[in-house]
Coordinates of N, CA and C and ligand atoms in Angstrom, one line a residue:
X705 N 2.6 5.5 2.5 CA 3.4 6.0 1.4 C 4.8 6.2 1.7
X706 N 5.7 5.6 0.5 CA 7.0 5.5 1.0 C 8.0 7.3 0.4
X707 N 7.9 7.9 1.5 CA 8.8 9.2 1.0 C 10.3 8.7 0.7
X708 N 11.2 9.5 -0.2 CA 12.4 9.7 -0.3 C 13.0 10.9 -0.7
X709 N 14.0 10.9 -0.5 CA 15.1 12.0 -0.5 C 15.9 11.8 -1.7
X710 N 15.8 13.2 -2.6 CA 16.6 13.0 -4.1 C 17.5 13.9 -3.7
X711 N 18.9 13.9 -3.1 CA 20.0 14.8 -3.5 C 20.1 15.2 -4.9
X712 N 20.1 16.5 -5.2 CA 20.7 16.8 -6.3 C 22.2 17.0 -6.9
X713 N 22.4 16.9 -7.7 CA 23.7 16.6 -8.0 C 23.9 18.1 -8.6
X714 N 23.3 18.9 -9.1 CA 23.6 20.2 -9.9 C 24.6 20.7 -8.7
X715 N 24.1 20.5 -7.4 CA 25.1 21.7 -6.5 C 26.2 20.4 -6.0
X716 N 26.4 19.1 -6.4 CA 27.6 18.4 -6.6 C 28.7 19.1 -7.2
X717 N 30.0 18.4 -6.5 CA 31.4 18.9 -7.3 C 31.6 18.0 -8.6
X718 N 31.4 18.5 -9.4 CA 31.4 17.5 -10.9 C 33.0 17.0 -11.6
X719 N 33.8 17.9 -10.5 CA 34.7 17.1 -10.5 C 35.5 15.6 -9.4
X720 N 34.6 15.6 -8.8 CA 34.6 14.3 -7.8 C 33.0 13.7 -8.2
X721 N 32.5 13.4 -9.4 CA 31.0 13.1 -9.1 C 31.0 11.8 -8.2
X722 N 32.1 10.9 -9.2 CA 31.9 9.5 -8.3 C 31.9 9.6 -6.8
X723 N 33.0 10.2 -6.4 CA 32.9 10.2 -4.7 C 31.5 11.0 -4.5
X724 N 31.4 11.7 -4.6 CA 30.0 12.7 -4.0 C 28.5 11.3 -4.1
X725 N 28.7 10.4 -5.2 CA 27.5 9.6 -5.5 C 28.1 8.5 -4.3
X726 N 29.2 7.7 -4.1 CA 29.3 7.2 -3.1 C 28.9 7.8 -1.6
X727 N 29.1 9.0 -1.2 CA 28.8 9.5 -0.4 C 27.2 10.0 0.1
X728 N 26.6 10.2 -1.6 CA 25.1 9.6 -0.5 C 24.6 8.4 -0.9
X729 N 24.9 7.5 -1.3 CA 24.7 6.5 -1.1 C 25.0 5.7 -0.1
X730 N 26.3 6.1 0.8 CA 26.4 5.5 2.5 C 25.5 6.8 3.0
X731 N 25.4 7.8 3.0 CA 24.6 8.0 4.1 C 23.2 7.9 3.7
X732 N 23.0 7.7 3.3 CA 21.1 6.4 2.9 C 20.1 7.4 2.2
X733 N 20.5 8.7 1.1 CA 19.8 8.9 0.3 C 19.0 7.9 -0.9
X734 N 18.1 7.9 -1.0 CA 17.0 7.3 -1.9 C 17.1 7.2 -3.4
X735 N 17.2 8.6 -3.7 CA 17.1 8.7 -5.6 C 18.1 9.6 -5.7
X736 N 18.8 9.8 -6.7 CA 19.9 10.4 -7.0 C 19.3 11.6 -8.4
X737 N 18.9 12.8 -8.0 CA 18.4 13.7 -8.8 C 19.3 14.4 -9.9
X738 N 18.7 14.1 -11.2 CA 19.6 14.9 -12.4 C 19.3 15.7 -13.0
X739 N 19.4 16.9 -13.2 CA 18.7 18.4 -13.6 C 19.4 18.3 -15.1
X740 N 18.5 18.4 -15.9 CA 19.7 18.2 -17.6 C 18.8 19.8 -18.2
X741 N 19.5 20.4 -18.5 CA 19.2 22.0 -18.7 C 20.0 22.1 -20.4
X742 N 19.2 22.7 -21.0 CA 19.6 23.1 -22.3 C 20.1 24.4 -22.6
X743 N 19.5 25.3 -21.9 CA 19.8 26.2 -21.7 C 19.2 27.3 -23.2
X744 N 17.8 26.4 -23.1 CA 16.8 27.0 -24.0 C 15.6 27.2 -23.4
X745 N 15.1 26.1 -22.7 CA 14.1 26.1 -21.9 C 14.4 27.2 -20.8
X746 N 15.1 26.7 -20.5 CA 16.3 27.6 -19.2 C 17.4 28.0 -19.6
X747 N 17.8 29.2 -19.0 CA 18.8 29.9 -19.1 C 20.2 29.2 -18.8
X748 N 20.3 28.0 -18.3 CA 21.5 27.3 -17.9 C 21.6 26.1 -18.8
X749 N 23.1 25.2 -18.7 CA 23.2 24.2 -19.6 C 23.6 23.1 -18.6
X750 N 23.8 22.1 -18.8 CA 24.5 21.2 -17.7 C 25.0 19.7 -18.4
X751 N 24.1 18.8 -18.3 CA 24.6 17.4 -18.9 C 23.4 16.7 -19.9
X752 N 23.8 15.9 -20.5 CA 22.9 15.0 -21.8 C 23.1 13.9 -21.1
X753 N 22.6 12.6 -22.4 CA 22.6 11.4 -22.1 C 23.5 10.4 -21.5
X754 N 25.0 11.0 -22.4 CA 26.2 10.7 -22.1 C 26.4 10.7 -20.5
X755 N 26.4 11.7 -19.6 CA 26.6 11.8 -18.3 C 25.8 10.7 -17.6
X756 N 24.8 10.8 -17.7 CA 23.4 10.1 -17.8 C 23.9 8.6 -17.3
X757 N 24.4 8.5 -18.6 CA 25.0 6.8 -18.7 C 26.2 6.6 -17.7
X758 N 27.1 7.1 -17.6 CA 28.3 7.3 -16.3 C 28.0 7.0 -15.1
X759 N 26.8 8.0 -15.2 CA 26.4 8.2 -13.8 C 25.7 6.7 -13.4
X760 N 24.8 6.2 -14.3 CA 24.0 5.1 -14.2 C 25.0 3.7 -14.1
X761 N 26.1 3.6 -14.3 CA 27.2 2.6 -14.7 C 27.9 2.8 -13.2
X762 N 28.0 4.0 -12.5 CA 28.6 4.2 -11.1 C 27.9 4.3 -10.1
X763 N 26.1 4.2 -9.9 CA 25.9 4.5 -9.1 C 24.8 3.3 -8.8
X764 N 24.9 3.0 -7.7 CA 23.8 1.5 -7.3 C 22.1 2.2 -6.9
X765 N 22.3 3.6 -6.9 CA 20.9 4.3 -6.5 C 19.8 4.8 -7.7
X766 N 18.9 4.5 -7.9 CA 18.3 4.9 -9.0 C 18.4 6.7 -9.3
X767 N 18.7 6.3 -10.8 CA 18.3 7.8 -11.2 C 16.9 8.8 -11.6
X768 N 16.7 9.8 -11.0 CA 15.6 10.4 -11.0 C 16.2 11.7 -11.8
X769 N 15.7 11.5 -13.4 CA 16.0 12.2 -14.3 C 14.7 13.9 -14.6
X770 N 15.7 14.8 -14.5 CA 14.3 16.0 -14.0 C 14.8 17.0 -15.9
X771 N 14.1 16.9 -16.7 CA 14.5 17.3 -18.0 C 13.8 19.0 -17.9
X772 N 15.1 19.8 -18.1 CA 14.3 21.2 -18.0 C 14.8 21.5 -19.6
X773 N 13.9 21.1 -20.4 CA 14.8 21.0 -22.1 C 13.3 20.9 -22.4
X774 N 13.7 22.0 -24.3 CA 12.5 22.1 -25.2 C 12.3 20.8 -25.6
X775 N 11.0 20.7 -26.4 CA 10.8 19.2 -27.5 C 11.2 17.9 -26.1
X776 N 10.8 18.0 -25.5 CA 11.4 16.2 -24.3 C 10.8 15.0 -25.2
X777 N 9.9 15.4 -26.1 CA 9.3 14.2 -26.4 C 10.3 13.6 -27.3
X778 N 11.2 14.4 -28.1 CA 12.3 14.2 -29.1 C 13.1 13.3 -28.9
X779 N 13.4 13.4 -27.2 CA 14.6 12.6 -26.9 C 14.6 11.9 -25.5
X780 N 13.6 11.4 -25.4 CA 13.0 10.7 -24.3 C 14.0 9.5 -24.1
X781 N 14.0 8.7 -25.3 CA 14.8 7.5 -25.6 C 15.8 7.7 -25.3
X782 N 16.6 8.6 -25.5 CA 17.9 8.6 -25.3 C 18.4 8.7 -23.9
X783 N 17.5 9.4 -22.7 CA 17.4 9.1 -21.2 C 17.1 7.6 -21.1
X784 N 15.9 7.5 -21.6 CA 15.7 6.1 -20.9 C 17.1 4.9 -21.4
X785 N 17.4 5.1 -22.5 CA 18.6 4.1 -22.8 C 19.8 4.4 -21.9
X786 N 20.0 5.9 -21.5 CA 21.0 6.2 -20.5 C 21.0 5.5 -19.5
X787 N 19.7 5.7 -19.1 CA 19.4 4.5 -17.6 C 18.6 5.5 -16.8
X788 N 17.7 6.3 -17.1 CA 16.9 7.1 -16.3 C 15.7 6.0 -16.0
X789 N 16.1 6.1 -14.1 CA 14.7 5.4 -13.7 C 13.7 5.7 -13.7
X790 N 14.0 6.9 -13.1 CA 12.5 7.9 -12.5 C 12.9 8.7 -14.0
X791 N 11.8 9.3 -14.6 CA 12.4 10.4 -16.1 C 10.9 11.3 -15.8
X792 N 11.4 12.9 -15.3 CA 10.3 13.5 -15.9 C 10.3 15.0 -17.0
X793 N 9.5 15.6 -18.1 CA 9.7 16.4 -18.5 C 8.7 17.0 -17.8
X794 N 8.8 18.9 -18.7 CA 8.2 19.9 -17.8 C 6.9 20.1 -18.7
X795 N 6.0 20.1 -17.7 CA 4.7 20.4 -19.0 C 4.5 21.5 -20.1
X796 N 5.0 22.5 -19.9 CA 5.1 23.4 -20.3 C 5.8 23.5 -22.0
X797 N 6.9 22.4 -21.6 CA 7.4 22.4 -22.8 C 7.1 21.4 -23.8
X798 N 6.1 20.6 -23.3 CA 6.0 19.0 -24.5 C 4.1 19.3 -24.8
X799 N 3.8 18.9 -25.8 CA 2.6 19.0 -26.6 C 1.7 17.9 -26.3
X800 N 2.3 16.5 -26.2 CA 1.5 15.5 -26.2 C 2.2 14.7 -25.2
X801 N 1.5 15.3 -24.0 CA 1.4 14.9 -22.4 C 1.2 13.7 -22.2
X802 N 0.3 12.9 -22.6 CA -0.3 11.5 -21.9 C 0.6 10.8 -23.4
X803 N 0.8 10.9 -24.3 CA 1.3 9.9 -25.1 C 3.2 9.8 -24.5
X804 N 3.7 10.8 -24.2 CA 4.7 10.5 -22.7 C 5.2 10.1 -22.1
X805 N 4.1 10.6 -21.2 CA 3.9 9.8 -20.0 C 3.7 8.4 -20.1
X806 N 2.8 7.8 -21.1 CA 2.8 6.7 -21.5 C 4.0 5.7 -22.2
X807 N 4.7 6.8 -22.6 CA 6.0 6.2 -23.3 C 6.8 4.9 -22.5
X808 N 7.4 7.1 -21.5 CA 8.2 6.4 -20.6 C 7.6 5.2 -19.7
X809 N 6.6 4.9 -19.1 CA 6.0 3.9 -18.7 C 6.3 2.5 -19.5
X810 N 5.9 2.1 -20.2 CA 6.0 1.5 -21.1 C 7.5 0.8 -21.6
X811 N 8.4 1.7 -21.4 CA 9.6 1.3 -21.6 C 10.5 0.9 -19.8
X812 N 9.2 1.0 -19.1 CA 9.8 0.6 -17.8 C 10.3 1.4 -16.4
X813 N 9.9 2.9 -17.2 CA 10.9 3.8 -15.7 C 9.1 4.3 -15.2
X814 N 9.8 5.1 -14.5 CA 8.3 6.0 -13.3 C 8.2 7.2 -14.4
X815 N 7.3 7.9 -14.7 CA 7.1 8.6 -15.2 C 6.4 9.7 -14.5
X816 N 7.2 11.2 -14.9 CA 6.4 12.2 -14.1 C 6.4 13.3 -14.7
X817 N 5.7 14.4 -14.7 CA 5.4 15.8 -15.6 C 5.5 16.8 -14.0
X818 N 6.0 17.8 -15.1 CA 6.6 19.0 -14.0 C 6.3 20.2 -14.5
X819 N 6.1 21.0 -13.4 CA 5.0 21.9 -13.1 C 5.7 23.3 -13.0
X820 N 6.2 24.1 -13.5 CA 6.8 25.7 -13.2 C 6.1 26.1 -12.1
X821 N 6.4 27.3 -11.5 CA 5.7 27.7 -9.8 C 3.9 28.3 -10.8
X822 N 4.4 28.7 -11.8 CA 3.1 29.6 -12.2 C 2.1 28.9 -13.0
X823 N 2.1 27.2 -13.3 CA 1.5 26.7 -14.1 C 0.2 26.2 -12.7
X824 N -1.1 26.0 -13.3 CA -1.7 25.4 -12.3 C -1.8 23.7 -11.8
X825 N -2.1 23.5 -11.3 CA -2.2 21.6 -10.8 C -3.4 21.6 -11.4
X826 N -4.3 22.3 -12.1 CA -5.6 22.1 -12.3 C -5.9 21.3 -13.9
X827 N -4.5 22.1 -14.3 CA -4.5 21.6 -16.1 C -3.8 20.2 -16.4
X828 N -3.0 19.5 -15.0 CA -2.9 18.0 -15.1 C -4.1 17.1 -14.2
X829 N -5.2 17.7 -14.0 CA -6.4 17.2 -13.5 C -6.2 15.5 -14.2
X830 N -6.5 15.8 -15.7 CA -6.5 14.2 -16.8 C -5.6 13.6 -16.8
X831 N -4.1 14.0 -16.6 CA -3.2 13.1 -16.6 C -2.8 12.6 -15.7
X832 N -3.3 12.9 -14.1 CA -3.0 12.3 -13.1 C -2.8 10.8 -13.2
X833 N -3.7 9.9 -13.6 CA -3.7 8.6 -13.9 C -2.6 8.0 -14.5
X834 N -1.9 8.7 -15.6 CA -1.1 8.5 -15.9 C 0.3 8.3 -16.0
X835 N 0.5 9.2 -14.5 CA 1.8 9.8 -14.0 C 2.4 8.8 -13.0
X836 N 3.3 8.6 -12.6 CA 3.6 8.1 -11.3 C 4.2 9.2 -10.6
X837 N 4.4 10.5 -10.8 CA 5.1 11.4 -10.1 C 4.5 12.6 -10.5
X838 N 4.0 13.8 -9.7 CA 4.4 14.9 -10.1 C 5.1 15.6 -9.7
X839 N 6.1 16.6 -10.2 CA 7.4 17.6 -9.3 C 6.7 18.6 -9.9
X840 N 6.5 19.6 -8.8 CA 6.5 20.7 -8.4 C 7.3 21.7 -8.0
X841 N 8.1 22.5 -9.1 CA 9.0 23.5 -9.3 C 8.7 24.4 -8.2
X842 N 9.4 24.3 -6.6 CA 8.9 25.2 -5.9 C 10.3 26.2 -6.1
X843 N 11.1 27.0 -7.3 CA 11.5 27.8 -7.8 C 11.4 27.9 -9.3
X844 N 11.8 29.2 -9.9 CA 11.9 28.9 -11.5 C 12.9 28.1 -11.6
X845 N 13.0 27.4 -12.5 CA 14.1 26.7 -13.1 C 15.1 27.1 -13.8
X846 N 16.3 26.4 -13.5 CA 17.3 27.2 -14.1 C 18.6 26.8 -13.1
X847 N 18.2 26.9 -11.8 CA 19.4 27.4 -11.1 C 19.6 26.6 -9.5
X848 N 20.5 26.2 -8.7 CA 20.5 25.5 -7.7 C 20.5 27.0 -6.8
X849 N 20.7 26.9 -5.0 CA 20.1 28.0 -4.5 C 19.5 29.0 -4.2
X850 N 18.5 28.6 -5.1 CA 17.4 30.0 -4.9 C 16.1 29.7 -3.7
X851 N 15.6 30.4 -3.5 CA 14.6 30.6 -2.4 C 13.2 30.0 -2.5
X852 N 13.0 29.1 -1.9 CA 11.1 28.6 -2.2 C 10.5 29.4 -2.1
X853 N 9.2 29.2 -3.0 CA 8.3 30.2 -3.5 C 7.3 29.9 -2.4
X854 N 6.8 31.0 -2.1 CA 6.2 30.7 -0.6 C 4.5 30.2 -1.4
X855 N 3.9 30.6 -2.7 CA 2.8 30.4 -3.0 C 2.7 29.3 -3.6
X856 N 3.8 28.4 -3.5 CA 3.6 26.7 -4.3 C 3.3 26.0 -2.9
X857 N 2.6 26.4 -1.7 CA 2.5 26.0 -0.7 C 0.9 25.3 -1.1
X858 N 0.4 26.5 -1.7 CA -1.1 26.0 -2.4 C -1.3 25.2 -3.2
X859 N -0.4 25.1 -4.2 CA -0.2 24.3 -5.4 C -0.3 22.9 -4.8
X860 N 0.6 22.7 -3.7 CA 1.0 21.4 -3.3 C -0.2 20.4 -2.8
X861 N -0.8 21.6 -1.1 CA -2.3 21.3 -0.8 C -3.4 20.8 -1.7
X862 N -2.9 21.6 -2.9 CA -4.5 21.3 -3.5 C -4.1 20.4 -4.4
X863 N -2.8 20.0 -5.0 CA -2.5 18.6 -5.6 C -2.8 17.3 -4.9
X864 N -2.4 17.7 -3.2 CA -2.4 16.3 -2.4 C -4.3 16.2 -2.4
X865 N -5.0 17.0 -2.6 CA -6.7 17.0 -2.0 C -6.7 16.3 -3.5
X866 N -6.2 16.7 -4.7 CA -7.2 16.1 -6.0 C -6.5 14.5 -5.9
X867 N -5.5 13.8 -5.3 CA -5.1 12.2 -5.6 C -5.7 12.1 -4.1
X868 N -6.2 12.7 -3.1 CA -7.1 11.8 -2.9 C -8.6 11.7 -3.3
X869 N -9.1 13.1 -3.4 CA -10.6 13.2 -4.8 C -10.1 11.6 -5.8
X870 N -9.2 11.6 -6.3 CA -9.3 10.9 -7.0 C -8.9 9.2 -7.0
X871 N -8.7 8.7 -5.8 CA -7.9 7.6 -5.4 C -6.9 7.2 -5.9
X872 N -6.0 8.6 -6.2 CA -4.4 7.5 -6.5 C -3.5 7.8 -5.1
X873 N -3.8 6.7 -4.7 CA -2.9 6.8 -3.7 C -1.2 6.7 -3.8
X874 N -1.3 6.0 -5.0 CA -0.1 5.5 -5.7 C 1.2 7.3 -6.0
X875 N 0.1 7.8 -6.6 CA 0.6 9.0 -7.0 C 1.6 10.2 -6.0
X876 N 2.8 9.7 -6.3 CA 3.9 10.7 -5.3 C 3.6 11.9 -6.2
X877 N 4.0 12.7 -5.1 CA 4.3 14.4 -4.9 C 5.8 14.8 -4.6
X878 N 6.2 15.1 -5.5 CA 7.7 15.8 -5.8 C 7.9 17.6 -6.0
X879 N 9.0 17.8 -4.8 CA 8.8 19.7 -5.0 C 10.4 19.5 -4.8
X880 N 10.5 20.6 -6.0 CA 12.0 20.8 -6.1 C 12.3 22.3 -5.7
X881 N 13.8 22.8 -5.1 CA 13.9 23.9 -5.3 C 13.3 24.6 -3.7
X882 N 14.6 24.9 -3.0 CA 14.5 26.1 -2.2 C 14.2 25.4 -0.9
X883 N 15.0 24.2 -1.4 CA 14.1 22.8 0.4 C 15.4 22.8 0.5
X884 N 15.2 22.6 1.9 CA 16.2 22.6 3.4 C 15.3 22.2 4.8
X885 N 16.8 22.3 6.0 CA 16.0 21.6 7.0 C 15.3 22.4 7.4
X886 N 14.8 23.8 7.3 CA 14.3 24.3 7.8 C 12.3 24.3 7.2
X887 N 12.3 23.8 6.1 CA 10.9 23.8 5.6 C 10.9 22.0 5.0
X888 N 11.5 21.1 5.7 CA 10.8 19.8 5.2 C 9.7 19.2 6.1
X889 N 9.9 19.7 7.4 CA 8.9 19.4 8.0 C 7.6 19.4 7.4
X890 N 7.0 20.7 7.3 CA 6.2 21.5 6.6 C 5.8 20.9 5.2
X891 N 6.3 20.5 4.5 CA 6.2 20.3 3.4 C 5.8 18.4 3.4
X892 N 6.4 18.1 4.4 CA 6.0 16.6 4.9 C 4.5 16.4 4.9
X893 N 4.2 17.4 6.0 CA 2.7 17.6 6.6 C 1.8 17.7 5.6
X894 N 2.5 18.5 4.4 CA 1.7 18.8 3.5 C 1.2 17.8 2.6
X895 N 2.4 16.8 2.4 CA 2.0 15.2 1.7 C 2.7 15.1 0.3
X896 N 4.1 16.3 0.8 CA 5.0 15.5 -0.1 C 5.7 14.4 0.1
X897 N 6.1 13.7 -1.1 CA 6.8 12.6 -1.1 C 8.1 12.1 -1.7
X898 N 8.5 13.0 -2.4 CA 9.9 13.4 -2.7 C 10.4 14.2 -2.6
X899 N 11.8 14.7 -2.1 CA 12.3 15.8 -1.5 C 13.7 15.8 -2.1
X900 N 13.6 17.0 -2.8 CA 14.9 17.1 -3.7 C 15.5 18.1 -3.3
X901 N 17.0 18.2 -3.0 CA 17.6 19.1 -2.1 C 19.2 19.2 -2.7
X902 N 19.8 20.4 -3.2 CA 21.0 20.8 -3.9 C 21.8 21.0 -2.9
X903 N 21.4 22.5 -2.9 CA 22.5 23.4 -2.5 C 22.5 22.7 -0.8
X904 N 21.2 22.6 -0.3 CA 21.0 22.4 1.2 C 21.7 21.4 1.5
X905 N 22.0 20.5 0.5 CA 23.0 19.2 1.0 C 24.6 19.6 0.6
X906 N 24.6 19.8 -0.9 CA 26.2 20.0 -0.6 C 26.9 20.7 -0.3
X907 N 26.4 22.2 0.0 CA 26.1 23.1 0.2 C 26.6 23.6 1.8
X908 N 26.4 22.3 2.7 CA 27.1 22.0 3.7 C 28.5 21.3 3.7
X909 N 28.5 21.7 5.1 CA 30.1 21.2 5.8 C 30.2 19.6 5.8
X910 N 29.2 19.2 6.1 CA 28.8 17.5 6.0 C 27.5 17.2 5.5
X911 N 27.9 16.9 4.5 CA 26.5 16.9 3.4 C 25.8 15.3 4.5
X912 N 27.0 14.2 4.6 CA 26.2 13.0 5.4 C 25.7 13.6 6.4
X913 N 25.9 14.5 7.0 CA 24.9 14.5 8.6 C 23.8 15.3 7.9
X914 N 24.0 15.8 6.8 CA 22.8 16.7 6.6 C 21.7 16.0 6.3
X915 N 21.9 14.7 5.0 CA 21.3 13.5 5.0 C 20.6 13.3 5.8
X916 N 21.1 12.6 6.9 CA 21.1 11.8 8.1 C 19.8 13.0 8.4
X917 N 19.5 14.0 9.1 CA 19.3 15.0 9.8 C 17.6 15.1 8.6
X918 N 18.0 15.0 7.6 CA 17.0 15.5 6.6 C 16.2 14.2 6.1
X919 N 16.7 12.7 6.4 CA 15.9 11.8 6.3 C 15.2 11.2 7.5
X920 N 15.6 11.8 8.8 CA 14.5 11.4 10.4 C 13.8 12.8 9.8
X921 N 13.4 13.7 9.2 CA 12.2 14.3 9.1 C 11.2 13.6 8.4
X922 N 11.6 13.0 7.3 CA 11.0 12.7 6.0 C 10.5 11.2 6.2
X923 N 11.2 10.7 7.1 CA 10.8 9.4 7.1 C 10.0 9.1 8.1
X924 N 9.3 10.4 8.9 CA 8.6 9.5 10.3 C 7.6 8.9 9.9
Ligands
DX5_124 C1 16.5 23.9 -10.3 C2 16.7 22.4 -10.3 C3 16.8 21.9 -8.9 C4 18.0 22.4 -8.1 C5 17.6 22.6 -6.7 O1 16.3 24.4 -11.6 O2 15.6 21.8 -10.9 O3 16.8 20.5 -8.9 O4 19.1 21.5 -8.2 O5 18.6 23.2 -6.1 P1 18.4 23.8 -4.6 O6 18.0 22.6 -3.7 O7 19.7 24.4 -4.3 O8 17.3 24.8 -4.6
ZN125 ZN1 15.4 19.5 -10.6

């Protein structure tokens, strides 16, 4: 299974986005992570479709669009026409889960449902099949540097046991929130597969060595 590294862009300087997206794209980041916050769902606001599309027009790395916004089913289209490759909403906030998931599919990008620290992995048992991703909020949502939740350690374990219970091998594991070099190892072991990292990358003095440093873990 192929891991990658989603820099997030929320702890990006939004006033240099283009350089900061050049810059991990030389140093060999994977997916380029987009947090779009309404600041209904969550307490924070950030960017819409519009950015969306900029970003997609400047940047040669796919976008992995993470929607923390009420109603996602409302405005799905409007990501995917942005150029969202990867697009996932949060389960919590959408009604009709598998019709979706199926959407976004359908119109071509990876599709994935996301999980708050307190929701269980038990109640996307059925839509596994239908996912190509699940992200696992290993913080609440809302905010770049906060602390991983030390009890989405279980969440993850018992996600990675039911896709193999169930043979999707296919099926990546995505955990956002409170990753650094100090817990990717760990979280490797565990059988994630996308690694989304804000503050821990820009956050530094040299975000490329941090890269560099954070994809020989991820990639052995
Ligand atoms: C949190 C966002 C995250 C955030 C992670 O609501 O979904 O993607 O950027 O930031 P760090 O890596 O700083 O915890
Ligand atoms: Zn995110």
């Amino acid at each position: 299974m192929k891991n990658l590294l989603a820099p997030s862009i929320l702890s990006a300087d939004f006033l240099r986005l283009g350089e900061e997206l050049r810059m991990l794209e030389q140093a060999g980041a994977d997916i380029v992570h987009c947090d779009v916050m309404d600041g209904h769902f969550v307490p924070n606001l950030t960017f819409g479709p519009p950015l969306i599309r900029q970003l997609k027009s400047a940047a040669s790395l796919p976008l992995d669009v993470h929607l923390m916004i009420s109603n996602p089913e409302a405005v799905l289209d409007q990501y995917l026409q942005a150029g969202a490759d990867w697009l996932s909403f949060q389960y919590e906030a959408a009604v009709h889960h598998q019709r979706a998931l199926n959407y976004i599919r359908k119109k071509g990008a990876k599709a994935g449902i996301v999980l708050n620290p307190g929701t269980s992995v038990d109640l996307i048992r059925d839509l596994l099949p239908d996912c190509d991703y699940v992200l696992l909020m290993s913080v609440n949502p809302g905010f770049g540097g906060q602390e991983y939740i030390p009890q989405v350690d279980s969440k993850i374990r018992r996600l990675a046991q039911m896709r193999k219970e169930s043979g999707l091998q296919n099926l990546l594991i995505e955990v956002d929130g409170g990753l650094g070099l100090q817990n990717l190892e760990r979280l490797w072991e565990m059988g994630v597969n996308i690694f989304v990292a804000g503050s821990a990358v820009f956050g530094t003095a040299n975000p490329a060595d941090t890269i560099n440093s954070m994809l020989k873990i991820i990639k052995k």
